[in-house]
Tab-separated table of C-alpha atoms in Angstrom:
chain	number	residue	atom	x	y	z
A	1	ASN	CA	47.330	-35.528	-16.500
A	2	ARG	CA	46.894	-32.579	-18.834
A	3	GLN	CA	43.508	-33.959	-19.980
A	4	VAL	CA	42.376	-34.485	-16.383
A	5	LYS	CA	43.379	-30.915	-15.504
A	6	LEU	CA	41.590	-29.547	-18.561
A	7	PHE	CA	38.504	-31.533	-17.628
A	8	GLN	CA	38.656	-30.187	-14.061
A	9	ILE	CA	38.997	-26.598	-15.330
A	10	GLU	CA	36.069	-27.084	-17.732
A	11	SER	CA	34.012	-28.680	-14.967
A	12	GLU	CA	34.682	-25.766	-12.576
A	13	PHE	CA	33.887	-23.270	-15.348
A	14	THR	CA	30.601	-25.074	-16.112
A	15	LYS	CA	29.691	-25.117	-12.411
A	16	LYS	CA	30.421	-21.390	-12.159
A	17	ILE	CA	28.195	-20.656	-15.178
A	18	ALA	CA	25.428	-22.812	-13.654
A	19	ARG	CA	25.760	-20.981	-10.311
A	20	ASN	CA	25.586	-17.592	-12.043
A	21	LYS	CA	22.510	-18.693	-14.033
A	22	GLN	CA	20.879	-19.868	-10.792
A	23	ILE	CA	21.567	-16.485	-9.134
A	24	GLU	CA	20.182	-14.655	-12.190
A	25	MET	CA	17.074	-16.861	-12.193
A	26	GLU	CA	16.452	-16.235	-8.480
A	27	ALA	CA	16.804	-12.477	-9.020
A	28	VAL	CA	14.298	-12.613	-11.902
A	29	MET	CA	11.851	-14.588	-9.716
A	30	VAL	CA	12.138	-12.031	-6.890
A	31	GLN	CA	11.598	-9.208	-9.377
A	32	ALA	CA	8.564	-10.960	-10.866
A	33	GLN	CA	7.081	-11.450	-7.405
A	34	GLU	CA	7.625	-7.761	-6.583
A	35	ILE	CA	5.922	-6.732	-9.837
A	36	ALA	CA	2.958	-8.972	-8.982
A	37	GLU	CA	2.597	-7.471	-5.484
A	38	ILE	CA	3.736	-3.847	-5.706
A	39	ASP	CA	2.003	-0.859	-7.273
A	40	ALA	CA	4.394	0.575	-9.876
A	41	LEU	CA	3.535	4.234	-9.149
A	42	THR	CA	3.484	4.366	-5.339
A	43	PHE	CA	5.608	1.306	-4.428
A	44	LEU	CA	2.928	0.285	-1.923
A	45	PHE	CA	1.124	-3.057	-2.067
A	46	ASN	CA	-1.155	-3.140	-5.125
A	47	ARG	CA	-4.905	-3.815	-5.008
A	48	ARG	CA	-4.584	-7.591	-5.340
A	49	MET	CA	-2.027	-7.798	-2.541
A	50	ILE	CA	-3.711	-5.410	-0.075
A	51	VAL	CA	-6.999	-7.312	-0.508
A	52	LYS	CA	-5.146	-10.577	0.173
A	53	LYS	CA	-3.618	-9.012	3.316
A	54	LEU	CA	-7.114	-7.866	4.356
A	55	GLN	CA	-8.484	-11.392	3.886
A	56	ASP	CA	-5.596	-12.794	5.960
A	57	GLU	CA	-6.193	-10.275	8.769
A	58	VAL	CA	-9.944	-11.003	8.805
A	59	LEU	CA	-9.219	-14.746	9.114
A	60	ARG	CA	-6.809	-14.038	11.977
A	61	ALA	CA	-9.324	-11.782	13.757
A	62	GLU	CA	-12.017	-14.468	13.361
A	63	ARG	CA	-9.802	-17.281	14.601
A	64	TYR	CA	-8.379	-15.489	17.652
A	65	ASN	CA	-11.328	-13.137	18.276
A	66	SER	CA	-8.866	-10.231	18.050
A	67	LEU	CA	-9.386	-6.584	17.160
A	68	LEU	CA	-9.056	-5.347	13.589
A	69	SER	CA	-9.866	-1.948	12.147
A	70	ILE	CA	-9.409	-0.626	8.634
A	71	SER	CA	-9.268	2.837	7.065
A	72	VAL	CA	-10.154	3.741	3.485
A	73	VAL	CA	-8.258	6.885	2.454
A	74	ASP	CA	-9.264	8.998	-0.550
A	75	VAL	CA	-7.461	12.067	-1.939
A	76	ASP	CA	-9.886	15.010	-2.019
A	77	HIS	CA	-10.642	16.728	-5.356
A	78	PHE	CA	-8.182	14.471	-7.180
A	79	LYS	CA	-10.041	14.729	-10.500
A	80	ILE	CA	-9.683	18.521	-10.361
A	81	VAL	CA	-5.919	18.128	-9.779
A	82	ASN	CA	-5.638	15.865	-12.843
A	83	ASP	CA	-7.847	18.080	-15.016
A	84	THR	CA	-6.122	21.323	-13.957
A	85	TYR	CA	-2.460	20.335	-13.771
A	86	GLY	CA	-2.247	17.116	-15.788
A	87	HIS	CA	-1.662	13.473	-14.976
A	88	SER	CA	2.047	13.861	-14.203
A	89	VAL	CA	1.165	16.202	-11.307
A	90	GLY	CA	-1.620	13.809	-10.299
A	91	ASP	CA	0.914	10.980	-10.228
A	92	GLU	CA	3.265	13.058	-8.079
A	93	VAL	CA	0.426	13.793	-5.638
A	94	LEU	CA	-0.285	10.054	-5.338
A	95	ARG	CA	3.406	9.289	-4.778
A	96	GLN	CA	3.651	11.943	-2.046
A	97	VAL	CA	0.439	10.806	-0.346
A	98	ALA	CA	1.635	7.178	-0.458
A	99	GLY	CA	4.959	8.198	1.102
A	100	GLN	CA	3.215	10.085	3.912
A	101	LEU	CA	0.901	7.152	4.611
A	102	GLN	CA	3.819	4.704	4.680
A	103	ASP	CA	5.856	6.960	6.979
A	104	HIS	CA	3.094	7.754	9.466
A	105	ILE	CA	1.459	4.422	10.255
A	106	ARG	CA	2.540	2.116	13.075
A	107	HIS	CA	4.872	-0.797	12.368
A	108	PRO	CA	2.259	-3.606	12.378
A	109	ASP	CA	-0.150	-1.608	10.187
A	110	ILE	CA	-0.242	-2.290	6.454
A	111	VAL	CA	-1.018	0.187	3.685
A	112	GLY	CA	-1.709	-0.418	0.005
A	113	ARG	CA	-3.093	1.360	-3.023
A	114	TYR	CA	-6.637	0.082	-3.431
A	115	GLY	CA	-7.211	1.828	-6.760
A	116	GLY	CA	-7.060	5.252	-8.395
A	117	GLU	CA	-6.644	7.796	-5.594
A	118	GLU	CA	-7.865	5.390	-2.907
A	119	PHE	CA	-5.683	3.693	-0.304
A	120	LEU	CA	-6.414	1.037	2.296
A	121	ILE	CA	-4.832	0.830	5.755
A	122	LEU	CA	-5.139	-2.313	7.874
A	123	LEU	CA	-4.776	-1.877	11.641
A	124	PRO	CA	-4.414	-5.292	13.318
A	125	SER	CA	-5.101	-5.416	17.084
A	126	SER	CA	-6.675	-1.937	16.935
A	127	ASP	CA	-10.136	-0.576	17.647
A	128	THR	CA	-11.775	2.435	15.976
A	129	ASN	CA	-10.347	4.795	18.622
A	130	ALA	CA	-6.790	3.892	17.590
A	131	ALA	CA	-7.753	4.177	13.908
A	132	ALA	CA	-9.343	7.594	14.565
A	133	GLU	CA	-6.182	8.826	16.322
A	134	GLN	CA	-4.152	7.689	13.333
A	135	ALA	CA	-6.625	9.327	10.916
A	136	THR	CA	-6.349	12.637	12.797
A	137	ARG	CA	-2.553	12.528	12.443
A	138	LEU	CA	-2.734	11.570	8.753
A	139	CYS	CA	-5.202	14.372	7.905
A	140	LYS	CA	-2.906	16.884	9.647
A	141	GLN	CA	0.157	15.465	7.887
A	142	MET	CA	-1.459	15.810	4.457
A	143	ARG	CA	-2.659	19.328	5.217
A	144	GLU	CA	0.947	20.331	5.945
A	145	MET	CA	2.358	18.556	2.881
A	146	ILE	CA	3.364	20.778	-0.031
A	147	VAL	CA	3.547	19.214	-3.497
A	148	PRO	CA	5.713	21.060	-6.074
A	149	ILE	CA	3.859	21.201	-9.397
A	150	ASN	CA	6.230	23.053	-11.729
A	151	HIS	CA	9.704	24.565	-11.994
A	152	ASP	CA	8.453	28.074	-11.133
A	153	GLY	CA	8.047	27.158	-7.483
A	154	GLN	CA	4.274	26.751	-7.705
A	155	THR	CA	2.947	24.269	-5.150
A	156	LEU	CA	-0.239	22.395	-4.376
A	157	SER	CA	-1.918	21.541	-1.080
A	158	VAL	CA	-3.647	18.199	-0.611
A	159	THR	CA	-6.268	16.919	1.818
A	160	ILE	CA	-7.716	13.462	2.373
A	161	SER	CA	-10.977	11.938	3.580
A	162	ILE	CA	-10.857	8.759	5.645
A	163	GLY	CA	-13.502	6.157	6.426
A	164	ILE	CA	-12.912	3.919	9.441
A	165	THR	CA	-14.585	0.761	10.650
A	166	GLN	CA	-13.933	-2.135	13.024
A	167	PHE	CA	-14.322	-5.822	12.259
A	168	GLN	CA	-17.372	-7.410	13.886
A	169	ASN	CA	-16.705	-11.092	14.476
A	170	GLY	CA	-19.581	-13.333	13.473
A	171	THR	CA	-21.115	-10.614	11.311
A	172	ASP	CA	-18.488	-9.228	8.960
A	173	THR	CA	-16.764	-10.679	5.945
A	174	TRP	CA	-13.833	-8.837	4.405
A	175	GLU	CA	-16.235	-7.463	1.764
A	176	THR	CA	-18.762	-6.073	4.280
A	177	LEU	CA	-15.935	-4.597	6.353
A	178	LEU	CA	-14.498	-2.854	3.309
A	179	ASN	CA	-17.933	-1.685	2.207
A	180	ARG	CA	-18.666	-0.071	5.587
A	181	ALA	CA	-15.295	1.709	5.593
A	182	ASP	CA	-15.964	2.929	2.046
A	183	ASN	CA	-19.376	4.283	3.097
A	184	ALA	CA	-17.764	6.067	6.058
A	185	MET	CA	-15.225	7.639	3.693
A	186	TYR	CA	-18.058	9.014	1.527
A	187	GLU	CA	-19.702	10.343	4.676
A	188	ALA	CA	-16.473	12.210	5.494
A	189	LYS	CA	-16.507	13.671	1.972
A	190	ASN	CA	-20.164	14.694	2.279
A	191	ASN	CA	-19.396	16.399	5.599
A	192	GLY	CA	-16.816	18.693	3.985
A	193	ARG	CA	-13.715	16.556	3.270
A	194	ASP	CA	-10.335	16.853	5.024
A	195	ARG	CA	-11.686	14.716	7.888
A	196	TRP	CA	-12.482	11.185	8.976
A	197	SER	CA	-15.681	9.368	9.784
A	198	VAL	CA	-16.383	6.093	11.620
A	199	ALA	CA	-18.911	3.501	10.483
A	200	GLU	CA	-20.369	1.716	13.516
């Protein structure tokens, strides 16, 4: 009887260890997936993931002939910020911009860091008018945002330029869509920054 009881205790203990190992393994897998999908600085989707989301949305728009618009967002004069105040301030600017973008887009919209100081917003079921309304709000939000840059109370103002375009079924691929939005963003920069532009 004593041996049976000891065996049962050992068996339960072994099962508990196995359960704990399984829980640990699942947590590690979740963490690994997050690392693969999330930008470490801004906690938005990283480039690989936001491009995958874009590809998925383009496929959906093609299949159901539904609306899709995208916005490419670029932080104005970011190189000057880095060169003047250092990369730690530049990183803080990117974090703050990312937070504002995340907080001020609609629920179905998706935002990710496309690279450097560039962000990509996907607007499913939206035309360029809806994207332009959003861009107007985002430009205003950034204009009003104050970024602290040192312990002496010095602050920094930030503006953004946004390029908008709408998916054209039968014509666009995800690459051409992204390219047109990128060109519109450069047009906004050339027209004075702190604004948005639409690529037809």
